[in-house]
Amino acid sequence: MADEIVEPHASLHPLHQDRLPIQMDAIGQRPRFHRRFLADRSAVIQAGQIERVVEAERGERLVIRLFLDDQDDIAQMPRERRGQARDRVAGDPLDRALSETDRADALDGLPEWDYDEARDAITRSLVFADFVEAFGFMTQVALMAEKANHHPEWKNVYNRVEILLTTHDAGGLSHRDIDMAEAIDAIVDE
Ligand SMILES: C[C@H](O)[C@H](O)[C@H]1CNC2=NC(N)=NC(=O)C2=N1
C-alpha cells in the first residue's frame, strides 16, 4: 500500500528501500507513515523543492490541527446528527428558504459570494497557491460541514475550488447556507 501511495512522486524514489512499514495508530485507522515520510523527504530535498515541502507540511498541519482539536466533537457527531434530523421534522427555521428581502440582506454581508438564480444558491470561486493549499482548505471545510450536517456542492481542479451552497431539504437558499458561507470566509481569511 505504501508503494502505491508513494510511487507517483518521482522525487521520493530513493526512499523506497528504507522507509518504515505502515503502522496503524491506536484506534487502528490512520496509517502512521507520513511523519517519517516527510522527514526522509526533507533529507533528500533539493534547493528548488523547499517551497513545495513547506507548503506540503503546512497543508498537513492545517488538517491535523483541526482534526485533533475537535476530536471530541467528531465523536459526538452521529448523536448530534440524529438530534438535528428530529429538529428538521419539527420545522427548523434555519432550514426554510429565505425570502427575497432576507436573501438580499444576507448577500450584502457576503461580498465574495454570487447569487445563482437558477439554483437559488450562492457560489464562490477560490484560487490557492497549489493543490496542497486547496485541499487543506477543503479538508477544513469538510470537517466543519460534517459537524454542521450541512454540505457544500463543490469542485476542485488543482489549485481552484468552486463552491455552491444551497439547502436541499429547503429547495433553495436558507440561513444554513449563509452561516456556512461566513464560516468558509473565516477559514479563507485565517
Ligand atoms: C439527512 C441529512 O440530515 C440531510 O441530507 C442533510 C445533509 N447535508 C445537507 N447539505 C445541504 N447543503 N443541504 C441539505 O439539505 C442537507 N441535508
Coordinates of N, CA, C and O and ligand atoms in Angstrom, one line a residue:
M1 N 0.8 -1.2 0.0 CA 0.0 0.0 0.0 C 0.9 1.2 0.0 O 0.6 2.2 -0.7
A2 N 2.0 1.2 0.8 CA 2.8 2.4 0.8 C 3.4 2.7 -0.6 O 3.4 3.8 -1.0
D3 N 3.8 1.7 -1.3 CA 4.3 1.9 -2.6 C 3.3 2.5 -3.5 O 3.6 3.3 -4.3
E4 N 2.1 2.0 -3.4 CA 1.0 2.6 -4.3 C 0.9 4.1 -4.0 O 0.7 4.9 -4.9
I5 N 1.0 4.5 -2.8 CA 0.8 5.9 -2.4 C 2.0 6.7 -2.9 O 1.9 7.8 -3.5
V6 N 3.2 6.2 -2.7 CA 4.4 7.0 -2.9 C 4.9 7.0 -4.4 O 5.4 7.9 -4.9
E7 N 4.6 5.9 -5.1 CA 5.1 5.7 -6.4 C 5.0 6.9 -7.3 O 6.0 7.2 -8.0
P8 N 3.9 7.6 -7.4 CA 3.8 8.7 -8.4 C 4.8 9.8 -8.2 O 5.1 10.6 -9.0
H9 N 5.4 9.9 -6.9 CA 6.3 11.1 -6.6 C 7.7 10.7 -7.0 O 8.4 10.0 -6.2
A10 N 8.2 11.2 -8.1 CA 9.5 10.8 -8.6 C 10.6 11.1 -7.6 O 11.5 10.4 -7.4
S11 N 10.4 12.3 -6.9 CA 11.5 12.7 -6.0 C 11.6 11.8 -4.8 O 12.6 11.8 -4.1
L12 N 10.7 10.9 -4.6 CA 10.7 10.0 -3.4 C 11.3 8.7 -3.7 O 11.5 7.9 -2.8
H13 N 11.6 8.4 -4.9 CA 12.1 7.0 -5.3 C 13.2 6.5 -4.4 O 13.3 5.4 -4.0
P14 N 14.2 7.4 -4.1 CA 15.3 6.9 -3.3 C 14.9 6.4 -1.9 O 15.6 5.7 -1.2
L15 N 13.7 6.8 -1.4 CA 13.3 6.5 -0.1 C 12.6 5.1 0.0 O 12.4 4.6 1.1
H16 N 12.3 4.5 -1.1 CA 11.5 3.3 -1.1 C 12.2 2.2 -0.2 O 11.5 1.5 0.5
Q17 N 13.5 2.0 -0.3 CA 14.1 0.9 0.4 C 14.1 1.0 1.9 O 14.0 0.0 2.6
D18 N 14.3 2.2 2.4 CA 14.5 2.3 3.9 C 13.3 2.9 4.6 O 13.4 3.2 5.8
R19 N 12.2 3.0 4.0 CA 11.0 3.6 4.7 C 10.4 2.6 5.7 O 10.5 1.4 5.4
L20 N 9.9 3.1 6.8 CA 9.3 2.2 7.8 C 8.0 1.6 7.2 O 7.4 2.2 6.4
P21 N 7.7 0.3 7.6 CA 6.4 -0.2 7.1 C 5.3 0.6 7.7 O 5.4 1.2 8.8
I22 N 4.1 0.6 7.1 CA 3.0 1.3 7.7 C 2.5 0.7 9.0 O 2.4 -0.5 9.1
Q23 N 2.3 1.6 10.0 CA 1.7 1.1 11.2 C 0.4 1.8 11.5 O 0.2 2.9 11.1
M24 N -0.5 1.1 12.0 CA -1.8 1.7 12.3 C -1.7 2.5 13.7 O -0.9 2.2 14.5
D25 N -2.5 3.5 13.8 CA -2.5 4.2 15.1 C -3.3 3.5 16.1 O -3.7 2.4 15.9
A26 N -3.4 4.1 17.3 CA -4.0 3.4 18.5 C -5.4 2.8 18.2 O -5.8 1.8 18.6
I27 N -6.2 3.6 17.4 CA -7.5 3.1 17.1 C -7.5 2.3 15.7 O -8.6 2.0 15.2
G28 N -6.3 2.1 15.2 CA -6.2 1.2 14.1 C -6.8 1.8 12.8 O -7.2 1.0 11.9
Q29 N -6.8 3.1 12.7 CA -7.5 3.6 11.5 C -6.5 4.4 10.5 O -6.6 4.2 9.3
R30 N -5.6 5.2 11.1 CA -4.8 6.0 10.2 C -3.4 5.4 10.1 O -2.8 5.2 11.1
P31 N -3.0 5.2 8.9 CA -1.6 4.8 8.7 C -0.7 5.8 9.2 O -0.9 7.0 9.0
R32 N 0.4 5.4 9.9 CA 1.3 6.3 10.5 C 2.6 6.3 9.8 O 3.6 6.1 10.4
F33 N 2.6 6.6 8.6 CA 3.9 6.6 7.9 C 4.3 8.0 7.5 O 5.4 8.3 7.2
H34 N 3.4 9.0 7.5 CA 3.7 10.3 6.9 C 4.7 11.1 7.6 O 5.4 11.9 7.0
R35 N 4.8 11.1 9.0 CA 5.8 11.9 9.7 C 7.2 11.5 9.2 O 8.0 12.3 8.7
R36 N 7.5 10.2 9.3 CA 8.7 9.7 8.8 C 9.0 10.0 7.4 O 10.0 10.3 6.9
F37 N 7.9 9.8 6.6 CA 7.9 10.0 5.2 C 8.3 11.5 4.9 O 9.2 11.7 4.1
L38 N 7.8 12.4 5.6 CA 8.1 13.8 5.4 C 9.6 14.1 5.8 O 10.3 14.8 5.1
A39 N 10.0 13.5 6.9 CA 11.3 13.7 7.4 C 12.4 13.2 6.4 O 13.3 13.9 6.1
D40 N 12.1 12.0 5.9 CA 13.0 11.4 4.9 C 13.1 12.3 3.7 O 14.1 12.5 3.1
R41 N 11.9 12.8 3.3 CA 11.9 13.5 2.1 C 12.7 14.8 2.2 O 13.4 15.2 1.3
S42 N 12.6 15.4 3.5 CA 13.4 16.7 3.7 C 14.9 16.4 3.5 O 15.6 17.3 3.1
A43 N 15.3 15.2 3.9 CA 16.7 14.9 3.9 C 17.3 14.9 2.5 O 18.4 15.2 2.3
V44 N 16.4 14.6 1.5 CA 17.0 14.5 0.1 C 16.5 15.7 -0.7 O 16.7 15.7 -1.9
I45 N 16.0 16.7 -0.1 CA 15.3 17.7 -0.8 C 16.4 18.6 -1.5 O 17.4 18.9 -1.0
Q46 N 16.1 19.1 -2.7 CA 16.9 20.0 -3.4 C 16.4 21.4 -3.2 O 15.3 21.6 -2.8
A47 N 17.3 22.4 -3.4 CA 17.0 23.8 -3.1 C 15.7 24.2 -3.7 O 14.8 24.8 -3.1
G48 N 15.5 23.9 -5.0 CA 14.3 24.3 -5.7 C 13.0 23.7 -5.2 O 11.9 24.1 -5.5
Q49 N 13.1 22.6 -4.3 CA 11.9 21.9 -3.9 C 11.5 22.4 -2.5 O 10.4 22.0 -2.1
I50 N 12.3 23.2 -1.9 CA 12.0 23.6 -0.5 C 10.6 24.2 -0.4 O 9.8 23.9 0.5
E51 N 10.2 25.1 -1.3 CA 9.0 25.8 -1.2 C 7.8 24.8 -1.2 O 6.9 24.9 -0.4
R52 N 7.9 23.8 -2.0 CA 6.8 22.8 -2.1 C 6.7 22.0 -0.8 O 5.7 21.6 -0.3
V53 N 7.9 21.7 -0.2 CA 7.9 20.9 1.0 C 7.2 21.7 2.1 O 6.4 21.2 2.9
V54 N 7.6 23.0 2.2 CA 7.0 23.9 3.2 C 5.5 23.9 3.0 O 4.7 23.7 4.0
E55 N 5.0 24.0 1.8 CA 3.6 24.0 1.5 C 2.9 22.7 2.0 O 1.9 22.7 2.6
A56 N 3.6 21.6 1.7 CA 3.1 20.3 2.0 C 2.9 20.2 3.5 O 1.9 19.7 4.0
E57 N 3.9 20.6 4.2 CA 3.9 20.4 5.7 C 2.9 21.4 6.3 O 2.2 21.0 7.3
R58 N 2.7 22.6 5.7 CA 1.7 23.5 6.2 C 0.3 22.9 6.0 O -0.5 22.9 6.8
G59 N 0.1 22.3 4.8 CA -1.2 21.7 4.5 C -1.5 20.6 5.5 O -2.6 20.5 6.0
E60 N -0.5 19.8 5.8 CA -0.7 18.7 6.8 C -1.1 19.3 8.1 O -2.0 18.8 8.8
R61 N -0.3 20.3 8.6 CA -0.6 20.9 9.9 C -2.1 21.4 10.0 O -2.7 21.2 11.0
L62 N -2.5 22.1 8.9 CA -3.9 22.7 8.9 C -4.9 21.6 9.2 O -5.8 21.7 10.0
V63 N -4.7 20.5 8.5 CA -5.6 19.4 8.5 C -5.6 18.7 9.9 O -6.6 18.5 10.6
I64 N -4.4 18.3 10.3 CA -4.2 17.6 11.6 C -4.7 18.4 12.8 O -5.3 17.9 13.7
R65 N -4.2 19.7 12.8 CA -4.6 20.5 14.0 C -6.1 20.6 14.1 O -6.6 20.3 15.2
L66 N -6.8 20.8 13.1 CA -8.2 21.0 13.2 C -8.9 19.6 13.6 O -9.7 19.6 14.5
F67 N -8.3 18.5 13.1 CA -8.9 17.2 13.4 C -8.7 16.9 14.9 O -9.6 16.5 15.6
L68 N -7.5 17.1 15.4 CA -7.2 16.8 16.7 C -7.9 17.7 17.7 O -8.5 17.2 18.7
D69 N -7.9 19.0 17.5 CA -8.5 19.9 18.4 C -10.0 19.5 18.6 O -10.6 19.7 19.7
D70 N -10.6 19.1 17.5 CA -12.1 18.9 17.6 C -12.5 17.4 17.7 O -13.6 17.1 17.4
Q71 N -11.5 16.6 18.1 CA -11.8 15.2 18.0 C -13.0 14.8 18.9 O -13.8 13.9 18.4
D72 N -13.1 15.4 20.0 CA -14.2 15.0 20.9 C -15.6 15.4 20.2 O -16.5 14.6 20.3
D73 N -15.6 16.5 19.5 CA -16.8 16.9 18.8 C -17.2 15.9 17.8 O -18.3 15.5 17.6
I74 N -16.1 15.4 17.1 CA -16.4 14.5 16.0 C -17.0 13.2 16.5 O -17.8 12.6 15.9
A75 N -16.5 12.8 17.7 CA -17.1 11.6 18.3 C -18.6 11.7 18.6 O -19.3 10.8 18.6
Q76 N -19.0 13.0 18.8 CA -20.4 13.2 19.2 C -21.3 13.4 17.9 O -22.5 13.5 18.0
M77 N -20.6 13.4 16.8 CA -21.4 13.8 15.6 C -22.6 13.0 15.3 O -23.7 13.5 15.0
P78 N -22.5 11.6 15.3 CA -23.7 10.9 15.0 C -24.9 11.2 15.8 O -26.0 11.3 15.4
R79 N -24.7 11.4 17.2 CA -25.8 11.8 18.1 C -26.4 13.1 17.7 O -27.6 13.3 17.6
E80 N -25.5 14.1 17.5 CA -26.0 15.4 17.1 C -26.8 15.4 15.8 O -27.8 16.0 15.7
R81 N -26.3 14.6 14.9 CA -27.0 14.5 13.6 C -28.4 14.0 13.8 O -29.4 14.5 13.2
R82 N -28.5 12.9 14.6 CA -29.9 12.4 14.9 C -30.8 13.5 15.5 O -31.9 13.6 15.1
G83 N -30.2 14.3 16.4 CA -30.9 15.4 17.0 C -31.4 16.4 16.0 O -32.5 16.8 16.0
Q84 N -30.5 16.7 15.1 CA -30.8 17.7 14.1 C -31.9 17.2 13.2 O -32.8 17.9 12.7
A85 N -31.8 15.9 12.8 CA -32.8 15.3 11.9 C -34.2 15.5 12.6 O -35.2 15.8 11.9
R86 N -34.3 15.2 13.9 CA -35.6 15.4 14.6 C -36.0 16.8 14.5 O -37.2 17.1 14.2
D87 N -35.1 17.8 14.8 CA -35.5 19.2 14.7 C -36.0 19.6 13.4 O -37.0 20.3 13.3
R88 N -35.5 19.0 12.3 CA -35.9 19.3 11.0 C -37.3 18.9 10.7 O -38.1 19.6 10.1
V89 N -37.7 17.7 11.3 CA -39.1 17.3 11.1 C -40.0 18.3 11.8 O -41.0 18.7 11.2
A90 N -39.5 18.8 12.9 CA -40.4 19.8 13.6 C -40.4 21.2 12.9 O -41.2 22.0 13.2
G91 N -39.5 21.3 11.9 CA -39.6 22.6 11.1 C -38.6 23.6 11.6 O -38.9 24.6 12.2
D92 N -37.3 23.4 11.4 CA -36.3 24.3 11.9 C -36.2 25.5 11.0 O -36.1 25.4 9.8
P93 N -36.4 26.8 11.5 CA -36.5 27.9 10.7 C -35.2 28.1 9.9 O -35.2 28.7 8.8
L94 N -34.1 27.6 10.4 CA -32.8 27.7 9.7 C -32.9 27.0 8.3 O -32.1 27.3 7.4
D95 N -33.8 26.1 8.2 CA -33.9 25.2 7.0 C -34.8 25.8 6.0 O -34.9 25.2 4.9
R96 N -35.6 26.8 6.3 CA -36.5 27.3 5.4 C -35.8 28.2 4.3 O -34.9 29.0 4.7
A97 N -36.3 28.1 3.1 CA -35.7 29.0 2.0 C -35.9 30.5 2.4 O -37.0 30.8 3.0
L98 N -34.9 31.3 2.1 CA -35.0 32.7 2.5 C -36.0 33.5 1.6 O -36.1 33.2 0.4
S99 N -36.6 34.5 2.2 CA -37.4 35.4 1.4 C -36.4 36.3 0.6 O -35.2 36.3 0.9
E100 N -37.0 36.9 -0.4 CA -36.1 37.8 -1.3 C -35.4 38.9 -0.5 O -34.2 39.1 -0.7
T101 N -36.2 39.5 0.4 CA -35.6 40.5 1.3 C -34.5 40.0 2.2 O -33.4 40.6 2.3
D102 N -34.7 38.8 2.8 CA -33.7 38.3 3.7 C -32.5 37.9 2.9 O -31.3 38.0 3.3
R103 N -32.7 37.4 1.7 CA -31.6 37.0 0.8 C -30.7 38.2 0.5 O -29.5 38.1 0.6
A104 N -31.4 39.3 0.1 CA -30.7 40.5 -0.3 C -29.8 41.0 0.9 O -28.7 41.4 0.7
D105 N -30.4 41.0 2.1 CA -29.7 41.4 3.3 C -28.5 40.5 3.5 O -27.4 41.0 3.8
A106 N -28.7 39.2 3.4 CA -27.6 38.3 3.7 C -26.5 38.5 2.7 O -25.3 38.4 3.0
L107 N -26.9 38.6 1.4 CA -25.8 38.8 0.4 C -25.0 40.1 0.5 O -23.8 40.1 0.2
D108 N -25.7 41.1 1.1 CA -24.9 42.4 1.4 C -23.7 42.1 2.3 O -22.7 42.7 2.2
G109 N -23.9 41.1 3.2 CA -22.8 40.8 4.1 C -21.8 39.8 3.6 O -20.9 39.4 4.3
L110 N -22.1 39.3 2.3 CA -21.2 38.3 1.7 C -20.7 38.8 0.4 O -21.0 38.2 -0.7
P111 N -19.8 39.8 0.3 CA -19.4 40.4 -0.9 C -18.7 39.4 -1.9 O -18.6 39.7 -3.1
E112 N -18.1 38.4 -1.3 CA -17.3 37.4 -2.1 C -18.2 36.4 -2.8 O -17.7 35.6 -3.6
W113 N -19.5 36.4 -2.5 CA -20.4 35.3 -3.0 C -21.3 35.9 -4.0 O -21.8 37.0 -3.9
D114 N -21.6 35.1 -5.0 CA -22.6 35.5 -6.1 C -23.9 34.7 -5.9 O -23.8 33.5 -5.5
Y115 N -25.0 35.3 -6.3 CA -26.2 34.6 -6.3 C -26.5 33.8 -7.6 O -26.3 34.4 -8.7
D116 N -26.8 32.6 -7.5 CA -27.1 31.8 -8.7 C -28.7 31.5 -8.7 O -29.2 30.7 -7.9
E117 N -29.3 32.3 -9.6 CA -30.8 32.3 -9.5 C -31.4 30.9 -9.9 O -32.3 30.5 -9.3
A118 N -30.8 30.3 -10.9 CA -31.3 29.0 -11.4 C -31.3 28.0 -10.3 O -32.3 27.2 -10.2
R119 N -30.3 28.0 -9.4 CA -30.3 27.0 -8.3 C -30.8 27.5 -7.0 O -30.9 26.8 -6.0
D120 N -31.1 28.8 -6.9 CA -31.4 29.5 -5.6 C -30.2 29.1 -4.7 O -30.5 28.5 -3.6
A121 N -29.0 29.5 -5.1 CA -27.8 29.2 -4.3 C -26.8 30.3 -4.4 O -27.0 31.3 -5.1
I122 N -25.8 30.2 -3.5 CA -24.7 31.2 -3.6 C -23.4 30.4 -4.0 O -23.2 29.3 -3.6
T123 N -22.6 31.1 -4.7 CA -21.3 30.5 -5.2 C -20.1 31.3 -4.9 O -20.2 32.6 -4.9
R124 N -19.0 30.7 -4.7 CA -17.7 31.4 -4.6 C -16.6 30.6 -5.2 O -16.6 29.3 -5.0
S125 N -15.7 31.2 -6.0 CA -14.6 30.6 -6.6 C -13.3 31.0 -5.9 O -13.2 32.2 -5.7
L126 N -12.5 30.1 -5.6 CA -11.2 30.4 -4.9 C -10.0 29.9 -5.7 O -10.1 28.8 -6.3
V127 N -8.9 30.6 -5.7 CA -7.7 30.1 -6.3 C -6.6 30.1 -5.2 O -6.4 31.1 -4.5
F128 N -6.0 28.9 -5.0 CA -4.9 28.8 -4.0 C -3.5 28.7 -4.7 O -3.5 28.6 -5.9
A129 N -2.5 28.6 -3.9 CA -1.2 28.6 -4.4 C -1.0 27.3 -5.2 O -0.3 27.2 -6.3
D130 N -1.5 26.2 -4.7 CA -1.3 24.9 -5.3 C -2.4 23.9 -4.8 O -3.3 24.3 -4.0
F131 N -2.3 22.7 -5.2 CA -3.3 21.7 -4.7 C -3.3 21.4 -3.2 O -4.3 21.2 -2.6
V132 N -2.1 21.5 -2.6 CA -2.0 21.2 -1.2 C -2.8 22.3 -0.4 O -3.5 22.0 0.5
E133 N -2.6 23.5 -0.8 CA -3.3 24.6 -0.2 C -4.8 24.4 -0.4 O -5.6 24.6 0.5
A134 N -5.2 24.1 -1.6 CA -6.6 24.0 -1.9 C -7.2 22.8 -1.1 O -8.3 22.9 -0.6
F135 N -6.5 21.7 -1.1 CA -7.1 20.5 -0.4 C -7.1 20.7 1.1 O -7.9 20.2 1.8
G136 N -6.1 21.4 1.6 CA -6.1 21.7 3.1 C -7.3 22.6 3.4 O -8.0 22.3 4.4
F137 N -7.6 23.5 2.6 CA -8.8 24.3 2.8 C -10.1 23.5 2.7 O -10.9 23.5 3.6
M138 N -10.1 22.6 1.7 CA -11.3 21.8 1.5 C -11.5 20.8 2.7 O -12.6 20.5 3.1
T139 N -10.4 20.4 3.3 CA -10.5 19.5 4.4 C -11.1 20.2 5.6 O -11.9 19.6 6.4
Q140 N -10.6 21.4 5.8 CA -11.2 22.2 7.0 C -12.7 22.4 6.7 O -13.5 22.3 7.7
V141 N -13.1 22.7 5.5 CA -14.5 23.0 5.2 C -15.3 21.7 5.4 O -16.4 21.7 6.0
A142 N -14.7 20.6 5.0 CA -15.4 19.3 5.0 C -15.7 18.9 6.5 O -16.8 18.5 6.8
L143 N -14.7 19.1 7.4 CA -14.9 18.8 8.8 C -16.0 19.6 9.4 O -16.8 19.2 10.2
M144 N -15.9 20.9 9.1 CA -16.9 21.9 9.6 C -18.3 21.5 9.0 O -19.2 21.5 9.8
A145 N -18.3 21.2 7.8 CA -19.6 20.9 7.1 C -20.2 19.6 7.8 O -21.4 19.5 8.0
E146 N -19.4 18.7 8.0 CA -19.9 17.4 8.6 C -20.4 17.7 10.0 O -21.4 17.1 10.4
K147 N -19.7 18.5 10.8 CA -20.2 18.8 12.1 C -21.5 19.6 12.1 O -22.4 19.4 12.9
A148 N -21.7 20.4 11.1 CA -22.9 21.2 11.0 C -24.0 20.4 10.3 O -25.1 20.9 10.2
N149 N -23.6 19.2 9.7 CA -24.6 18.4 8.9 C -25.1 19.3 7.8 O -26.3 19.2 7.5
H150 N -24.3 20.1 7.2 CA -24.7 20.9 6.0 C -23.5 20.9 5.1 O -22.4 21.3 5.4
H151 N -23.7 20.4 3.8 CA -22.6 20.1 3.0 C -22.6 20.9 1.7 O -23.7 21.1 1.1
P152 N -21.5 21.4 1.3 CA -21.4 22.2 0.1 C -21.4 21.3 -1.2 O -21.0 20.1 -1.1
E153 N -21.8 21.8 -2.3 CA -21.6 21.2 -3.6 C -20.3 21.9 -4.1 O -20.3 23.1 -4.0
W154 N -19.3 21.2 -4.5 CA -18.1 21.8 -4.9 C -17.3 21.0 -5.9 O -17.5 19.9 -6.1
K155 N -16.3 21.7 -6.5 CA -15.5 21.1 -7.5 C -14.1 21.6 -7.3 O -13.9 22.8 -7.0
N156 N -13.1 20.8 -7.4 CA -11.7 21.1 -7.2 C -10.9 20.7 -8.5 O -11.0 19.6 -8.9
V157 N -10.2 21.6 -9.1 CA -9.2 21.3 -10.1 C -7.9 21.9 -9.7 O -7.8 23.2 -9.7
Y158 N -7.0 21.1 -9.4 CA -5.6 21.5 -8.9 C -5.7 22.6 -7.8 O -6.1 22.3 -6.7
N159 N -5.5 23.9 -8.1 CA -5.5 24.9 -7.1 C -6.8 25.7 -7.0 O -6.9 26.7 -6.3
R160 N -7.8 25.3 -7.8 CA -9.1 26.0 -7.8 C -10.1 25.2 -7.1 O -10.2 24.0 -7.3
V161 N -11.0 26.0 -6.4 CA -12.1 25.3 -5.7 C -13.3 26.2 -6.0 O -13.3 27.4 -5.8
E162 N -14.4 25.6 -6.5 CA -15.6 26.2 -6.8 C -16.7 25.7 -5.8 O -16.8 24.5 -5.7
I163 N -17.3 26.6 -5.1 CA -18.3 26.1 -4.1 C -19.7 26.6 -4.4 O -19.8 27.8 -4.8
L164 N -20.7 25.8 -4.2 CA -22.1 26.2 -4.4 C -22.8 25.8 -3.1 O -22.7 24.6 -2.6
L165 N -23.5 26.7 -2.5 CA -24.2 26.4 -1.3 C -25.7 26.6 -1.5 O -26.1 27.7 -2.0
T166 N -26.5 25.6 -1.2 CA -27.9 25.7 -1.2 C -28.4 24.6 -0.2 O -27.6 23.7 0.2
T167 N -29.6 24.7 0.2 CA -30.2 23.8 1.2 C -31.1 22.8 0.5 O -32.2 23.2 0.1
H168 N -30.7 21.6 0.3 CA -31.5 20.6 -0.5 C -32.9 20.4 0.2 O -33.9 20.4 -0.5
D169 N -32.8 20.3 1.5 CA -34.1 20.0 2.2 C -35.1 21.1 2.1 O -36.3 20.9 2.2
A170 N -34.6 22.3 1.9 CA -35.5 23.5 1.7 C -35.8 23.9 0.3 O -36.6 24.7 0.0
G171 N -35.1 23.2 -0.6 CA -35.2 23.5 -2.1 C -34.7 24.9 -2.4 O -35.1 25.5 -3.4
G172 N -33.8 25.4 -1.7 CA -33.2 26.7 -2.0 C -32.3 27.3 -0.9 O -32.0 26.5 0.1
L173 N -31.9 28.5 -1.0 CA -31.0 29.1 -0.1 C -31.7 29.3 1.3 O -32.8 29.8 1.3
S174 N -31.0 28.9 2.3 CA -31.5 29.1 3.7 C -30.4 29.7 4.6 O -29.3 29.9 4.2
H175 N -30.8 30.0 5.8 CA -29.8 30.6 6.8 C -28.6 29.7 7.0 O -27.6 30.1 7.3
R176 N -28.9 28.4 6.8 CA -27.7 27.4 7.0 C -26.6 27.7 6.0 O -25.4 27.6 6.3
D177 N -27.0 28.1 4.7 CA -26.0 28.4 3.7 C -25.3 29.7 4.1 O -24.1 29.8 3.8
I178 N -26.0 30.7 4.6 CA -25.4 32.0 5.0 C -24.4 31.7 6.1 O -23.3 32.2 6.0
D179 N -24.8 30.9 7.1 CA -23.8 30.6 8.2 C -22.6 29.9 7.6 O -21.5 30.2 8.0
M180 N -22.8 28.9 6.7 CA -21.7 28.2 6.1 C -20.8 29.1 5.3 O -19.6 29.0 5.4
A181 N -21.4 30.0 4.5 CA -20.6 30.9 3.7 C -19.7 31.8 4.7 O -18.5 32.0 4.4
E182 N -20.3 32.3 5.8 CA -19.5 33.1 6.7 C -18.3 32.3 7.3 O -17.2 32.7 7.4
A183 N -18.6 31.0 7.6 CA -17.6 30.1 8.2 C -16.5 29.9 7.2 O -15.3 29.8 7.5
I184 N -16.9 29.7 5.9 CA -15.9 29.4 4.9 C -15.0 30.7 4.7 O -13.8 30.6 4.6
D185 N -15.7 31.8 4.7 CA -14.9 33.1 4.5 C -13.9 33.2 5.7 O -12.7 33.6 5.5
A186 N -14.3 32.8 6.9 CA -13.4 32.9 8.0 C -12.2 32.0 7.8 O -11.0 32.3 8.1
I187 N -12.4 30.8 7.3 CA -11.3 29.8 7.0 C -10.4 30.4 5.9 O -9.1 30.4 6.1
V188 N -10.9 31.0 4.9 CA -10.1 31.6 3.8 C -9.3 32.7 4.4 O -8.1 32.9 4.0
D189 N -9.8 33.5 5.3 CA -9.1 34.7 5.8 C -8.1 34.4 6.9 O -7.4 35.3 7.4
E190 N -8.1 33.1 7.4 CA -7.3 32.7 8.6 C -5.9 33.1 8.4 O -5.3 32.9 7.3
Ligands
LIG1 C1 -30.1 13.5 6.2 C2 -29.2 14.8 6.4 O1 -29.5 15.4 7.6 C3 -29.5 15.7 5.2 O2 -29.4 15.1 4.0 C4 -28.6 17.0 5.2 C5 -27.2 16.7 4.9 N1 -26.5 17.8 4.3 C6 -27.1 18.8 3.7 N2 -26.5 19.7 3.0 C7 -27.1 20.6 2.3 N3 -26.4 21.5 1.6 N4 -28.5 20.7 2.3 C8 -29.2 19.8 2.9 O3 -30.5 19.9 2.9 C9 -28.6 18.8 3.7 N5 -29.2 17.9 4.4

